[in-house]
Coordinates of C-alpha atoms (C1' of nucleotides) in Angstrom, one line a residue:
Chain A
M1 CA 263.6 88.4 82.1
R2 CA 265.0 91.7 81.5
R3 CA 269.4 91.3 80.7
S4 CA 270.1 94.7 83.1
A5 CA 268.4 93.1 86.1
F6 CA 269.4 89.2 85.3
F7 CA 272.4 88.0 87.2
L8 CA 274.7 87.0 84.0
P9 CA 278.5 87.9 84.0
T10 CA 279.7 86.9 80.4
M11 CA 283.5 87.1 79.5
K12 CA 284.8 88.0 76.3
D13 CA 288.4 86.2 77.2
T14 CA 288.5 82.4 78.7
P15 CA 289.9 82.1 81.8
K16 CA 293.5 80.3 81.3
E17 CA 291.9 77.0 83.4
A18 CA 289.7 75.9 80.8
E19 CA 290.3 74.0 78.1
I20 CA 288.0 72.2 76.8
A21 CA 285.1 74.1 74.9
S22 CA 282.2 73.3 77.3
H23 CA 284.2 74.0 80.1
R24 CA 284.9 77.3 78.4
L25 CA 281.8 78.2 77.1
M26 CA 280.3 77.3 80.5
L27 CA 282.7 80.1 82.4
R28 CA 282.5 82.7 79.7
A29 CA 278.6 82.0 79.3
G30 CA 278.3 83.1 83.0
M31 CA 276.7 79.4 83.8
I32 CA 279.2 78.4 86.1
R33 CA 282.2 79.5 88.4
Q34 CA 284.5 77.6 89.8
S35 CA 284.9 77.0 93.8
S36 CA 287.6 74.7 94.5
A37 CA 288.9 71.8 92.2
G38 CA 286.1 70.2 90.5
I39 CA 283.5 72.0 92.6
Y40 CA 281.3 74.8 91.1
S41 CA 278.5 77.5 92.0
W42 CA 276.1 77.1 89.6
L43 CA 274.8 80.8 88.7
P44 CA 271.2 81.6 87.3
L45 CA 272.0 81.1 83.5
G46 CA 273.6 77.7 84.5
Y47 CA 270.9 76.7 87.1
R48 CA 267.8 77.0 84.6
V49 CA 269.2 74.7 82.3
L50 CA 270.2 72.0 84.9
R51 CA 267.0 72.1 86.6
N52 CA 265.7 72.1 82.9
I53 CA 267.7 68.6 82.4
E54 CA 266.3 67.7 86.0
K55 CA 262.5 68.4 84.8
I56 CA 263.4 66.0 82.1
V57 CA 265.2 63.3 83.6
R58 CA 262.3 63.6 86.7
E59 CA 259.5 63.0 83.8
E60 CA 261.3 60.0 82.1
Q61 CA 261.3 58.3 85.5
D62 CA 257.8 58.9 86.6
R63 CA 257.2 57.9 83.2
A64 CA 258.7 54.5 83.4
G65 CA 257.3 54.3 86.9
C66 CA 259.9 55.5 89.2
Q67 CA 259.0 57.5 92.3
E68 CA 261.0 60.4 93.6
M69 CA 261.8 60.6 96.7
L70 CA 265.5 62.4 98.6
M71 CA 267.9 61.3 100.3
P72 CA 270.9 62.9 102.0
T73 CA 274.4 63.7 101.3
I74 CA 275.9 62.7 104.4
Q75 CA 276.0 59.6 105.4
S76 CA 277.0 57.2 108.4
S77 CA 280.2 54.8 107.9
E78 CA 278.2 51.9 109.7
L79 CA 275.8 50.9 106.6
W80 CA 278.8 50.9 104.3
E81 CA 280.9 48.6 106.8
K82 CA 278.0 46.2 106.4
S83 CA 278.5 46.3 102.4
G84 CA 282.2 45.9 102.7
R85 CA 282.6 49.2 100.5
Y86 CA 283.8 51.3 102.9
D87 CA 287.1 50.0 102.8
D88 CA 286.5 48.8 99.1
Y89 CA 285.7 52.5 98.0
G90 CA 289.3 53.8 99.1
P91 CA 290.2 57.9 99.0
E92 CA 287.4 58.6 96.1
M93 CA 284.7 58.5 99.2
L94 CA 285.2 61.6 101.3
R95 CA 285.4 60.6 104.8
I96 CA 284.1 63.0 107.3
R97 CA 284.3 63.0 111.3
D98 CA 281.3 64.8 113.4
R99 CA 281.8 66.1 116.8
H100 CA 281.3 63.1 118.5
D101 CA 284.1 61.2 116.9
R102 CA 281.3 59.3 114.8
D103 CA 282.7 58.8 111.1
M104 CA 280.7 60.1 108.7
L105 CA 280.7 60.4 104.5
Y106 CA 279.4 62.3 102.0
G107 CA 277.8 60.0 99.7
P108 CA 279.1 59.0 96.5
T109 CA 276.3 56.8 96.0
N110 CA 273.0 55.5 97.8
E111 CA 272.9 52.0 97.3
E112 CA 273.4 50.8 100.9
L113 CA 271.0 53.9 102.2
I114 CA 267.8 53.1 100.3
T115 CA 268.8 48.9 100.9
D116 CA 268.4 49.9 104.2
I117 CA 265.6 51.6 103.9
F118 CA 263.7 48.9 102.2
A119 CA 264.8 46.2 104.1
H120 CA 263.0 48.1 107.2
S121 CA 259.8 48.6 105.3
V122 CA 259.1 45.6 103.0
R123 CA 258.0 42.2 104.0
S124 CA 256.4 40.4 101.1
Y125 CA 256.3 39.4 97.7
R126 CA 253.1 41.2 97.7
E127 CA 254.8 44.7 97.9
L128 CA 257.4 43.6 94.9
P129 CA 258.0 45.4 92.7
K130 CA 259.3 49.5 93.9
L131 CA 261.0 51.3 91.6
L132 CA 262.6 54.6 93.7
Y133 CA 265.1 57.1 92.3
H134 CA 266.0 60.8 93.4
I135 CA 268.4 63.6 92.4
Q136 CA 271.2 64.6 94.8
W137 CA 274.4 66.3 95.1
K138 CA 277.3 63.4 95.3
F139 CA 280.6 63.8 95.9
R140 CA 283.6 61.4 94.7
D141 CA 287.1 63.0 95.4
E142 CA 288.3 62.2 92.2
V143 CA 292.3 62.2 92.0
R144 CA 292.3 64.5 89.0
P145 CA 289.0 66.2 88.6
R146 CA 289.0 68.0 85.0
F147 CA 286.9 69.1 82.1
G148 CA 284.7 71.1 84.6
V149 CA 281.7 70.1 85.4
M150 CA 282.0 66.9 82.9
R151 CA 284.3 65.6 85.9
G152 CA 283.9 67.5 88.9
R153 CA 284.1 65.9 92.3
E154 CA 280.5 67.2 93.7
F155 CA 277.9 66.6 90.6
L156 CA 274.5 66.3 90.6
M157 CA 273.4 62.7 89.9
K158 CA 269.8 60.9 89.5
D159 CA 270.3 57.2 90.8
A160 CA 267.3 54.9 91.1
Y161 CA 267.2 51.7 92.5
S162 CA 264.7 48.6 91.8
F163 CA 263.6 45.9 94.0
D164 CA 262.4 42.7 92.5
P165 CA 261.6 39.4 93.7
N166 CA 263.9 37.5 90.9
Y167 CA 266.2 37.9 88.0
E168 CA 263.2 37.8 85.9
A169 CA 261.3 40.4 87.0
A170 CA 264.5 42.6 88.0
R171 CA 265.3 42.2 84.1
E172 CA 261.9 43.8 83.3
S173 CA 262.8 46.4 85.8
Y174 CA 266.0 46.9 83.9
N175 CA 264.4 47.4 80.4
K176 CA 262.5 49.9 81.6
F177 CA 265.4 51.9 83.1
F178 CA 266.7 51.1 79.4
V179 CA 264.3 52.7 77.6
A180 CA 263.4 55.5 79.6
Y181 CA 267.1 56.4 79.0
L182 CA 266.8 56.3 75.5
R183 CA 263.9 58.4 75.5
T184 CA 265.7 60.8 78.5
F185 CA 268.4 61.5 76.0
A186 CA 266.7 61.9 73.0
R187 CA 264.6 64.6 74.2
M188 CA 267.5 66.9 75.2
G189 CA 268.4 66.7 71.6
L190 CA 271.6 63.5 72.2
K191 CA 272.0 61.0 70.4
A192 CA 272.8 58.3 73.6
I193 CA 274.1 54.6 73.0
P194 CA 273.9 51.7 75.0
M195 CA 277.0 49.8 75.1
E196 CA 278.0 47.0 77.3
A197 CA 279.9 48.1 80.5
D198 CA 282.1 46.7 83.2
T199 CA 280.0 47.3 86.5
G200 CA 283.1 48.8 88.4
P201 CA 282.6 49.1 92.2
I202 CA 279.5 48.9 92.1
G203 CA 278.9 45.2 91.2
G204 CA 277.0 42.8 89.9
N205 CA 277.2 41.1 85.7
L206 CA 274.3 42.7 83.5
S207 CA 275.4 46.8 82.9
H208 CA 275.0 49.2 79.8
E209 CA 277.0 52.8 79.7
F210 CA 275.1 55.3 77.9
I211 CA 277.2 57.2 75.9
I212 CA 276.2 60.3 74.0
L213 CA 278.5 61.6 70.5
A214 CA 280.4 64.0 70.6
E215 CA 283.6 65.0 69.0
T216 CA 285.6 65.9 72.5
G217 CA 284.3 63.0 74.2
E218 CA 286.6 60.6 76.1
S219 CA 286.3 57.6 74.8
Q220 CA 286.2 56.4 71.2
V221 CA 283.6 54.3 70.1
F222 CA 282.3 51.8 67.7
C223 CA 278.4 51.0 66.9
D224 CA 276.3 50.3 64.0
R225 CA 274.8 53.3 62.3
N226 CA 270.9 52.5 62.8
F227 CA 271.9 53.3 66.7
V228 CA 272.2 56.9 65.2
E229 CA 269.5 57.1 63.1
Y230 CA 266.9 54.8 65.6
D231 CA 264.1 57.6 66.8
V232 CA 262.9 56.4 70.3
L233 CA 261.2 59.5 70.3
G234 CA 259.3 59.3 66.8
T235 CA 258.4 55.7 67.6
D236 CA 256.8 56.3 71.2
I237 CA 258.0 53.7 73.1
D238 CA 256.5 53.2 76.3
A239 CA 259.3 52.4 79.1
S240 CA 256.4 51.1 81.3
N241 CA 255.2 48.6 79.0
T242 CA 257.0 45.7 79.9
T243 CA 256.4 43.6 76.4
Q244 CA 257.5 46.6 74.5
A245 CA 260.4 47.8 76.6
A246 CA 261.7 44.1 76.1
E247 CA 261.5 44.3 72.3
V248 CA 263.9 48.0 72.8
V249 CA 266.2 46.5 74.6
D250 CA 266.5 43.3 72.4
Y251 CA 266.9 45.3 69.0
F252 CA 269.4 47.8 71.2
T253 CA 271.6 45.0 72.3
R254 CA 271.8 43.0 69.3
L255 CA 273.6 45.7 67.5
Y256 CA 277.5 46.2 68.1
A257 CA 278.3 49.1 70.4
R258 CA 281.7 49.1 72.1
T259 CA 284.0 51.7 73.7
D260 CA 287.6 51.1 72.6
E261 CA 288.3 49.0 75.5
K262 CA 286.0 46.8 74.5
H263 CA 285.9 47.0 70.7
D264 CA 287.3 44.0 68.6
P265 CA 287.7 44.9 64.8
A266 CA 287.4 41.7 63.9
T267 CA 283.6 41.2 65.5
F268 CA 282.9 44.9 64.2
E269 CA 283.6 44.0 60.6
A270 CA 282.0 40.8 60.5
D271 CA 278.6 41.8 62.7
V272 CA 278.3 45.5 60.8
P273 CA 278.7 46.0 57.3
S274 CA 280.8 48.5 56.2
E275 CA 278.3 51.1 55.2
R276 CA 276.7 51.4 58.6
R277 CA 279.8 51.3 60.6
Y278 CA 279.9 54.2 62.8
E279 CA 282.8 55.4 64.8
G280 CA 283.3 58.3 66.1
R281 CA 283.9 59.9 70.3
G282 CA 281.5 59.9 73.1
I283 CA 280.8 60.8 76.8
E284 CA 279.2 58.6 79.3
V285 CA 276.1 60.3 80.5
G286 CA 274.3 57.2 82.4
H287 CA 275.2 53.5 83.6
I288 CA 272.7 51.3 84.3
F289 CA 273.2 47.6 86.5
Y290 CA 271.6 45.0 87.6
F291 CA 273.7 43.6 90.8
G292 CA 271.2 40.7 91.9
T293 CA 271.7 40.0 96.0
K294 CA 274.8 41.9 96.3
Y295 CA 273.6 44.5 99.0
S296 CA 270.1 42.9 99.6
E297 CA 271.9 39.8 101.6
P298 CA 274.6 42.0 104.0
L299 CA 272.3 44.7 104.4
G300 CA 268.9 42.4 105.1
A301 CA 266.9 43.4 102.4
F302 CA 264.4 39.8 102.7
Y303 CA 260.8 39.3 101.6
A304 CA 258.8 36.6 101.8
T305 CA 257.5 34.8 98.9
R306 CA 254.4 33.2 98.2
D307 CA 255.3 29.7 100.1
G308 CA 256.5 32.0 103.1
E309 CA 260.3 31.3 102.5
E310 CA 262.4 34.4 103.2
A311 CA 264.4 35.4 100.2
P312 CA 266.7 38.6 99.1
V313 CA 265.6 40.9 96.6
H314 CA 267.3 41.3 93.0
M315 CA 268.4 45.1 93.0
G316 CA 269.6 47.3 90.2
S317 CA 270.7 50.9 90.1
Y318 CA 270.2 53.5 87.4
G319 CA 272.4 56.7 87.1
I320 CA 272.4 59.7 84.9
G321 CA 275.1 62.0 85.6
V322 CA 272.4 65.2 85.7
S323 CA 275.5 68.0 85.6
R324 CA 278.0 66.1 83.3
L325 CA 274.7 66.6 81.3
V326 CA 275.1 70.4 81.0
G327 CA 278.6 70.3 79.8
G328 CA 277.7 66.8 77.5
I329 CA 275.2 68.7 75.9
I330 CA 277.4 71.7 74.9
E331 CA 280.0 69.1 73.5
A332 CA 277.7 67.7 71.3
S333 CA 276.1 71.5 70.5
H334 CA 278.2 74.7 70.1
D335 CA 280.4 76.3 67.5
D336 CA 282.8 79.1 67.5
D337 CA 280.3 82.0 68.5
G338 CA 279.3 79.8 71.5
I339 CA 276.6 77.0 73.0
I340 CA 273.8 76.3 70.6
W341 CA 270.9 74.8 73.2
P342 CA 268.4 72.5 72.3
A343 CA 265.4 73.6 72.9
S344 CA 264.4 71.3 75.8
V345 CA 267.0 72.4 77.6
A346 CA 267.7 76.2 76.7
P347 CA 267.7 78.5 79.6
F348 CA 265.2 80.7 77.8
D349 CA 263.2 80.3 74.5
V350 CA 264.2 83.6 72.4
G351 CA 266.6 86.3 73.4
L352 CA 265.5 89.5 72.5
I353 CA 267.7 92.4 71.3
N354 CA 266.9 96.2 71.5
L355 CA 269.5 97.8 69.6
Q356 CA 269.0 101.2 70.3
V357 CA 268.0 101.9 73.8
D358 CA 267.9 105.6 73.6
N359 CA 265.6 105.4 70.6
E360 CA 262.3 105.9 71.7
D361 CA 260.7 104.1 68.9
C362 CA 262.9 101.0 69.1
T363 CA 262.5 100.8 72.9
N364 CA 258.7 101.0 72.8
A365 CA 258.5 98.2 70.3
C366 CA 260.7 96.3 71.9
E367 CA 258.7 96.4 75.3
D368 CA 255.7 95.4 73.1
A369 CA 257.3 92.8 71.9
Y370 CA 258.5 91.4 75.0
A371 CA 255.4 91.9 76.6
R372 CA 253.9 89.5 73.6
L373 CA 256.5 87.3 73.9
K374 CA 256.0 86.5 77.3
E375 CA 251.9 86.0 76.8
A376 CA 252.4 83.9 74.3
G377 CA 254.1 81.7 77.0
L378 CA 257.8 81.9 75.6
D379 CA 260.3 82.8 78.0
V380 CA 262.4 85.6 77.0
L381 CA 265.5 87.2 77.8
Y382 CA 265.3 91.1 76.8
D383 CA 268.4 92.6 76.3
D384 CA 267.8 96.0 77.3
R385 CA 271.6 97.0 78.2
E386 CA 273.0 100.2 76.7
E387 CA 275.5 98.3 74.8
R388 CA 276.6 98.5 71.0
A389 CA 274.6 96.1 68.8
G390 CA 277.9 94.2 68.6
A391 CA 278.5 93.0 72.1
K392 CA 274.3 92.4 72.2
F393 CA 274.8 90.0 69.2
A394 CA 278.3 88.2 70.3
D395 CA 276.4 87.9 73.7
M396 CA 273.5 86.1 72.6
D397 CA 275.3 83.8 70.5
L398 CA 277.7 83.0 73.2
I399 CA 274.6 82.2 75.7
G400 CA 272.9 80.1 72.8
L401 CA 269.4 80.6 73.0
P402 CA 267.7 79.1 70.6
W403 CA 266.0 81.9 69.2
Q404 CA 267.1 85.7 68.7
M405 CA 264.7 88.5 67.9
T406 CA 266.5 91.7 67.1
I407 CA 264.6 95.0 66.6
G408 CA 266.5 98.2 65.6
P409 CA 265.1 101.6 64.2
R410 CA 266.3 100.0 60.6
G411 CA 263.9 97.3 60.2
L412 CA 261.4 99.4 62.2
K413 CA 261.1 101.5 59.0
K414 CA 259.7 98.4 57.3
G415 CA 257.6 97.5 59.6
V416 CA 260.0 94.1 60.5
V417 CA 261.7 92.4 63.5
E418 CA 264.6 89.8 62.5
L419 CA 264.5 86.4 64.1
K420 CA 267.7 84.5 63.7
N421 CA 267.8 80.7 64.2
R422 CA 271.0 80.7 66.3
A423 CA 271.5 76.8 65.2
T424 CA 271.3 77.2 62.0
G425 CA 272.1 81.0 61.8
E426 CA 269.3 81.6 59.1
R427 CA 267.5 85.2 59.4
Q428 CA 264.2 86.1 58.1
E429 CA 263.0 89.4 58.2
L430 CA 259.3 89.2 59.2
S431 CA 256.7 91.4 61.6
L432 CA 256.1 91.1 65.0
D433 CA 253.3 89.0 64.3
S434 CA 254.4 86.4 62.1
A435 CA 257.4 86.2 64.2
L436 CA 255.3 85.4 67.1
T437 CA 253.3 83.0 65.4
Q438 CA 256.7 81.3 63.9
L439 CA 257.9 81.0 67.6
A440 CA 254.6 79.9 69.4
G441 CA 254.1 77.5 66.8
Chain B
rC1 C1' 299.8 59.2 92.6
rG2 C1' 303.9 59.6 88.4
rG3 C1' 305.6 63.7 84.8
rG4 C1' 305.0 68.9 83.3
rG5 C1' 303.7 73.9 84.6
rC6 C1' 301.4 77.9 86.5
rG7 C1' 300.0 81.7 90.9
rU8 C1' 301.3 89.7 89.3
rA9 C1' 294.1 94.7 89.3
rG10 C1' 287.7 91.2 87.9
rC11 C1' 289.8 88.7 82.6
rG12 C1' 294.1 87.9 79.7
rC13 C1' 299.4 88.8 80.3
rA14 C1' 304.3 91.7 80.8
rG15 C1' 308.4 92.5 84.7
rU16 C1' 311.4 87.8 87.4
rC17 C1' 317.0 85.3 84.4
rU18 C1' 320.5 90.4 85.7
rG19 C1' 316.8 93.0 93.0
rG20 C1' 316.5 99.7 92.7
rU21 C1' 309.6 101.0 95.4
rA22 C1' 304.9 97.8 89.7
rG23 C1' 303.0 97.9 84.1
rC24 C1' 300.1 96.4 79.3
rG25 C1' 295.2 95.2 77.0
rC26 C1' 290.3 94.3 78.0
rA27 C1' 286.4 95.3 81.7
rU28 C1' 284.7 99.2 85.3
rC29 C1' 283.6 104.9 86.3
rU30 C1' 283.0 110.4 84.0
rG31 C1' 283.0 113.6 80.0
rC32 C1' 282.1 114.0 74.1
rU33 C1' 281.8 111.5 69.9
rU34 C1' 279.9 107.5 67.9
rU35 C1' 275.6 103.3 66.9
rG36 C1' 273.0 96.8 62.9
rG37 C1' 278.6 92.1 64.9
rG38 C1' 282.7 92.8 70.9
rA39 C1' 283.7 101.2 69.2
rG40 C1' 286.8 106.4 69.4
rC41 C1' 289.0 109.8 71.9
rA42 C1' 290.2 112.1 77.2
rG43 C1' 290.3 111.5 81.9
rA44 C1' 289.5 108.3 86.9
rG45 C1' 289.8 104.3 90.2
rG46 C1' 291.3 99.7 91.4
rG47 C1' 297.0 95.6 93.4
rU48 C1' 298.5 92.6 101.2
rC49 C1' 302.6 90.8 93.2
rG50 C1' 299.4 83.1 96.6
rC51 C1' 301.1 82.2 101.9
rA52 C1' 304.9 82.0 105.3
rG53 C1' 309.9 82.6 106.9
rG54 C1' 314.7 83.9 105.5
rU55 C1' 319.2 86.5 102.6
rU56 C1' 319.8 92.0 101.8
rC57 C1' 320.4 99.2 103.1
rA58 C1' 316.7 97.6 99.3
rA59 C1' 312.7 91.2 97.2
rA60 C1' 307.3 90.6 92.4
rU61 C1' 312.4 89.3 91.0
rC62 C1' 317.2 85.4 95.3
rC63 C1' 317.1 81.0 98.9
rU64 C1' 313.7 77.5 102.2
rG65 C1' 309.1 75.7 103.2
rC66 C1' 303.7 75.5 102.4
rC67 C1' 299.0 76.4 99.6
rG68 C1' 296.3 76.7 95.6
rC69 C1' 294.8 75.8 90.6
rC70 C1' 295.5 73.9 85.4
rC71 C1' 297.6 70.2 81.7
rC72 C1' 299.0 65.3 80.6
rG73 C1' 299.1 59.7 82.0
rA74 C1' 296.4 55.6 85.5
rC75 C1' 290.7 55.5 87.5
rC76 C1' 285.9 57.1 87.5
rA77 C1' 278.5 59.5 86.5

RNA sequence: CGGGGCGUAGCGCAGUCUGGUAGCGCAUCUGCUUUGGGAGCAGAGGGUCGCAGGUUCAAAUCCUGCCGCCCCGACCA
């Protein structure tokens, strides 16, 4: 993509409404624009990141044996009246009336809808278990939206639902998601720590929050340092393997990990040796629940057992805040100059900077590099604008692409380009060929 | 929902107390000079001063009502 053609309105100044780093940087980097309180438009750069995150989430859900579908944003109040949540949810739920004066709502979550679909379609234990998910926009009318996309009113969420014949089976489903979540966040370059949690308005009695470590996080967290060092990708855990998943869940749930509300210093000190005590801040990016028959009973999701008896299915639900993750990743990965994207979610793989557009040799060299980077299968943002060098460097640092390739007359005389690693700041001068080898390899 | 603050050009702000016909920096456009970390000079364009009433010869400025947005707290993926 040529920067001259790309819609990327970056800003030198920070709009005054943005207080925390991720919000500030997302506005400055031209990723989002606020539409109203807690509601954002995603501009091309931001949308690319959002989609990359979505892609990782999708791949890991699929890998765990979960099937993707899509439910609507607008729901009828009827099912919610059946589950009792139409009243329970309170003013957080955005209620809408259609032209026929029917009560509708903008879905804050989808338990009722999926349970209803399931109830009308599944009759027998032979059809269980089933794991279903979708990635859809949700609306929760927060009293006070803040922190940009970290706590918006409208947000993109992956929510999955499991249907099992009994607790034991439901527990296996729960474990699969537990592991899938560890993998998902690890792939985004995040340390996500599962902590025992309240079930809130979703209900149920088994639940974990997944908290990523970030200095500007909302909650204080205390945990065993083993969490931070355990590499789920390195050990290549398979979420769809029941036994393996159970082992991993076992390992993690035995270690101490609590947010400040649940923190008990005495237990912490008793359970965790001092050198392994980790204390920091975190952001909740995922939440998983087992809630048994809370929705299957009122909504009539029954199946026939082997003995021919009617029994309610046991359910769980599993959320990931997809849009929140964009902010969360930035909170966890930025510096004074801007964002530092982990390669897996970066909007482009590499930024190519032409230092002197009106210099024919320089521009030819850039065009050549641009073509060859693309040939190598890399996603390139080529800054071909007539801007000063400083402005281009600053812009490139701001948007945080993992690599910057700089080409200017000075280097060309020596036959080299400059390659900068955004995360480490390390620069090397090398031939285009070696640069390509390094980037593609 | 309690407490605090803000709304003036695309962004950041001054002007409001003490009413007199709107300004600064950045950005944008033109020209010249510059050119490896957000350039310099000269010129230009751009504003229903959040909205609606009211007071006044005169309102960004005073009064009343409304709307929007942000921050702190209680609540949440």
